[in-house]
Amino acid sequence: LVATTNWRSPNFLNAGVVIFRNTPRSHTLLARWWHYRCGKHDQPGLWRALFEQWPGWQTDDEKVQEFWSHRIPLALPYVAHHHVRIRTQARLRTPWVCNGSCAWLYRETGCLQRPLEMPGLLLLPPLPLSPAHVPASAAANGSVPALQHYAGLMYDDTPKQWICHIDNQAGKTCSPRTEILSKGEDHLHRERDYNRCEHCKVAVRTLQESGCLKKGTSIYFCACEDMLLPEYTMSPNGSSVAALCRGCTSAKSRHFVINAHTQKKGGHVAISPKKFKDNHKRRGGSANATDGK
């Protein structure tokens, strides 16, 4: 299975666009997904079908049944915190191309920055893949477009992606409206640069001050379109993360340092729903915590 995460509200796996290899494993996965598609959202059924193919998950276990009984099961925080153990138990040999900061970012925000291989699953970020993270044959012409859910013109000069998802910022990304394009290329570039800077600073301030996990829970309240904007670099001793906002012009608003051990010092303080919505009002963003179907 090849699938992507969400570009807005953190989500383990978005079922809007999925690619299955025609194998007995995929046939079993699809059959189980259809069997579990009886709730309000169909995505948790796919998550459950996937988890049941991983080491350590027993379908008749009482705790497992309780895990999937919630309206939105906490599949994302489970994978974000336990993917190393799952990969080890499954004896996956493909190394995760990650400089340390992407693992920290995934755990702290639920936002995936690099492709992650899990048993029977290749999980892609909602971003184009750079030549450093794909096979040489695929990277011959530069970066590989995102599968879906890419924030497009907010990040780059092109909204290019393989599939245009219906909720993907409509007029601002993969299918720009005429009135957006009529503003002119220079105006679009200025607007993009402003958004990249401001949203990047929102991401950094959130990680510095409060974090993305609601206190006492495993629910992420940040938006990945913000959290994936900074360029993160983990310090050699793992105590801090340097964040660079390239969209900002002044040095003072470009370089930041984030404590990498915020979660170990008593957990995150919750971002109030009002503050979360205010951060996204200016671009008409969704304040839903799941963005699920």
XYZ file of C-alpha atoms in Angstrom:
293
model
C 0.000 0.000 0.000
C 1.240 3.486 -0.910
C -0.560 6.372 0.782
C 0.040 9.865 2.098
C -0.488 11.743 5.330
C -2.511 14.948 5.693
C -1.207 18.371 4.758
C -3.512 20.191 7.178
C -4.824 18.411 10.310
C -2.404 15.603 11.303
C -3.674 12.187 10.294
C -2.004 8.772 10.185
C -3.098 7.958 6.643
C -5.458 9.735 4.257
C -7.631 7.364 2.240
C -8.429 9.894 -0.497
C -5.743 8.449 -2.783
C -4.249 5.018 -2.112
C -2.278 2.633 -4.342
C -2.445 -1.129 -3.768
C -0.080 -3.689 -5.225
C -2.047 -6.655 -6.588
C -0.928 -9.268 -4.048
C -2.646 -11.674 -1.621
C -1.614 -9.360 1.229
C -3.426 -6.451 -0.432
C -6.479 -8.628 -1.103
C -6.673 -9.469 2.620
C -6.153 -5.819 3.536
C -8.974 -4.662 1.238
C -11.340 -7.360 2.501
C -10.709 -6.334 6.107
C -11.077 -2.646 5.267
C -14.487 -3.294 3.701
C -15.432 -5.372 6.733
C -14.555 -2.503 9.132
C -16.137 0.335 7.097
C -19.215 0.613 9.278
C -18.416 3.729 11.323
C -18.865 7.430 10.634
C -15.437 7.572 8.937
C -14.037 4.945 6.597
C -10.351 5.688 7.235
C -10.131 4.029 10.690
C -11.246 0.783 9.050
C -8.226 0.915 6.761
C -5.942 1.783 9.675
C -7.242 -1.190 11.652
C -6.816 -3.540 8.701
C -3.212 -2.354 8.353
C -2.416 -2.645 12.054
C -3.697 -6.226 12.104
C -0.998 -7.143 9.585
C 1.719 -5.783 11.873
C 3.600 -7.727 14.570
C 2.044 -7.651 18.026
C -1.574 -6.933 17.061
C -4.171 -9.592 17.916
C -7.730 -9.020 16.694
C -9.308 -10.741 19.717
C -7.307 -8.856 22.363
C -9.542 -6.808 24.715
C -7.212 -3.788 24.725
C -7.064 -3.842 20.926
C -10.842 -3.854 20.721
C -10.952 -0.861 23.079
C -8.333 0.955 20.971
C -10.555 0.773 17.876
C -13.792 1.527 19.728
C -13.125 5.283 19.796
C -14.743 7.520 17.172
C -11.285 8.521 15.928
C -8.736 5.888 17.062
C -5.334 7.255 18.078
C -3.479 5.468 15.287
C -1.262 8.463 14.475
C 0.322 8.981 17.920
C 0.799 5.214 18.223
C 2.761 5.041 14.960
C 4.604 8.311 15.624
C 5.936 6.948 18.932
C 6.377 3.247 18.091
C 7.368 3.045 14.412
C 10.957 2.047 15.249
C 9.814 -0.931 17.352
C 7.255 -1.999 14.718
C 9.848 -1.828 11.936
C 12.332 -3.791 14.041
C 9.811 -6.531 14.884
C 8.875 -6.794 11.209
C 12.598 -7.048 10.316
C 12.453 -4.265 7.771
C 15.924 -3.607 6.418
C 15.306 -0.358 4.529
C 16.752 2.477 6.639
C 14.651 5.554 7.262
C 16.380 8.453 5.488
C 16.047 10.894 8.365
C 18.566 13.240 9.999
C 16.997 12.920 13.446
C 14.864 16.026 13.309
C 12.174 14.422 11.131
C 11.639 11.650 13.696
C 11.369 14.288 16.424
C 8.957 16.339 14.298
C 6.747 13.312 13.586
C 6.583 12.435 17.277
C 5.925 16.022 18.428
C 3.490 17.178 15.729
C 2.170 14.130 13.871
C 3.499 15.655 10.629
C 5.597 13.447 8.348
C 8.545 15.051 6.570
C 10.203 11.999 4.957
C 8.794 8.792 3.405
C 8.381 6.116 6.072
C 8.273 2.395 5.301
C 6.108 0.292 7.611
C 5.139 -3.395 7.151
C 3.161 -3.504 3.894
C 2.975 0.279 3.740
C 4.953 3.142 2.200
C 3.730 6.291 3.936
C 4.470 9.494 2.026
C 4.564 13.086 3.297
C 2.256 15.674 1.669
C 5.281 17.265 -0.027
C 7.309 16.731 -3.188
C 10.101 14.217 -2.613
C 13.599 15.613 -3.063
C 16.206 13.662 -5.085
C 17.941 12.702 -1.803
C 14.930 10.664 -0.672
C 13.957 8.738 -3.814
C 15.769 6.284 -6.156
C 18.126 7.893 -8.661
C 16.005 6.717 -11.604
C 12.952 8.516 -10.202
C 14.861 11.706 -9.407
C 16.419 12.193 -12.830
C 14.250 15.253 -13.484
C 14.462 16.777 -10.011
C 11.919 16.378 -7.219
C 9.054 13.890 -7.465
C 5.595 15.511 -7.131
C 3.514 14.821 -4.049
C 0.944 12.046 -4.400
C -1.858 14.316 -3.127
C -2.700 16.887 -0.448
C 0.245 19.160 -1.294
C -0.188 22.806 -0.210
C 1.098 23.867 -3.623
C 1.422 27.593 -4.186
C 1.847 28.241 -0.483
C 5.275 26.598 -0.723
C 6.438 26.747 -4.329
C 5.824 28.318 -7.711
C 3.901 25.279 -8.862
C 0.878 23.430 -7.453
C 2.007 20.203 -9.176
C 0.935 16.863 -7.637
C -0.216 13.510 -8.956
C -3.830 13.699 -7.772
C -5.793 16.870 -6.967
C -7.643 16.096 -3.753
C -11.073 17.733 -3.451
C -10.282 19.494 -0.140
C -6.832 20.693 -1.132
C -7.287 24.476 -0.688
C -9.314 24.583 -3.922
C -8.351 27.870 -5.603
C -4.896 28.138 -4.037
C -3.258 24.880 -5.008
C -3.667 22.201 -7.630
C -6.621 23.810 -9.388
C -6.208 27.588 -8.982
C -9.276 29.692 -9.701
C -9.127 32.288 -12.460
C -9.455 35.185 -10.003
C -6.386 33.882 -8.135
C -4.245 33.625 -11.258
C -5.466 36.981 -12.585
C -3.646 38.776 -9.761
C -0.434 38.287 -11.663
C 2.700 36.254 -11.028
C 4.478 38.974 -9.019
C 1.523 39.376 -6.665
C 1.283 35.619 -6.171
C 4.995 35.430 -5.341
C 4.747 38.244 -2.788
C 1.704 36.627 -1.185
C 3.427 33.261 -1.124
C 6.591 34.674 0.470
C 4.536 36.453 3.133
C 2.558 33.284 3.911
C 5.703 31.147 4.062
C 7.253 33.504 6.603
C 4.203 34.060 8.801
C 3.076 30.426 8.859
C 6.632 29.285 9.501
C 6.862 31.562 12.545
C 3.509 30.261 13.806
C 4.946 26.738 13.654
C 8.122 27.674 15.519
C 6.309 29.653 18.220
C 3.900 26.774 18.779
C 6.754 24.299 19.241
C 8.632 26.703 21.518
C 5.714 27.717 23.729
C 3.091 25.001 23.898
C 3.648 22.098 21.533
C 1.080 20.293 19.423
C -0.267 17.675 21.816
C -3.349 18.533 23.823
C -2.381 18.210 27.496
C -3.218 14.829 28.969
C -4.139 13.354 25.579
C -2.537 12.083 22.382
C -4.438 14.471 20.105
C -2.403 16.737 17.809
C -3.744 20.272 17.342
C -1.227 21.716 14.868
C -1.533 22.077 11.091
C 1.058 20.258 9.003
C 1.026 22.967 6.330
C 2.603 25.173 9.023
C 4.764 22.574 10.777
C 6.423 21.407 7.560
C 7.533 24.915 6.536
C 10.602 25.352 8.795
C 13.839 23.554 7.967
C 14.756 21.619 11.112
C 18.214 20.462 12.206
C 18.753 18.384 15.328
C 21.708 19.327 17.555
C 24.493 16.698 17.926
C 23.436 15.846 21.498
C 19.720 15.817 20.636
C 18.801 18.483 23.189
C 17.603 21.152 20.766
C 16.409 21.688 17.214
C 17.404 24.620 15.019
C 14.571 25.926 12.835
C 15.101 28.032 9.717
C 12.292 30.038 8.076
C 13.600 30.750 4.582
C 10.524 32.751 3.636
C 11.447 35.496 6.115
C 13.843 38.246 5.025
C 15.419 39.422 8.300
C 17.927 37.236 10.147
C 16.041 37.743 13.412
C 12.891 36.185 12.004
C 14.686 33.378 10.147
C 16.648 31.520 12.825
C 15.156 29.893 15.932
C 16.029 27.239 18.508
C 13.488 24.793 19.953
C 13.897 22.660 23.080
C 13.748 19.063 21.853
C 12.745 17.655 25.239
C 9.523 19.577 25.905
C 7.450 16.417 26.123
C 9.774 14.849 28.707
C 9.438 17.862 30.998
C 5.818 17.365 31.938
C 3.961 17.183 28.651
C 2.560 19.809 26.327
C 0.162 22.574 27.253
C -3.005 22.437 25.201
C -3.580 24.909 22.391
C -7.097 26.166 22.951
C -9.609 25.543 20.141
C -10.062 29.333 19.841
C -6.324 29.942 19.408
C -6.103 27.077 16.947
C -8.955 28.528 14.852
C -7.513 32.074 15.028
C -4.218 30.821 13.596
C -6.082 29.554 10.518
C -8.812 32.152 10.009
C -6.758 34.340 7.704
C -6.487 31.571 5.108
C -9.855 29.900 5.622
C -8.268 26.763 7.071
C -10.051 23.921 8.814
C -9.843 23.659 12.590
C -10.838 19.997 12.670
C -8.468 17.762 14.564
C -8.832 14.764 12.269
C -9.632 15.838 8.714
C -10.944 12.315 8.201
C -13.567 10.943 5.900
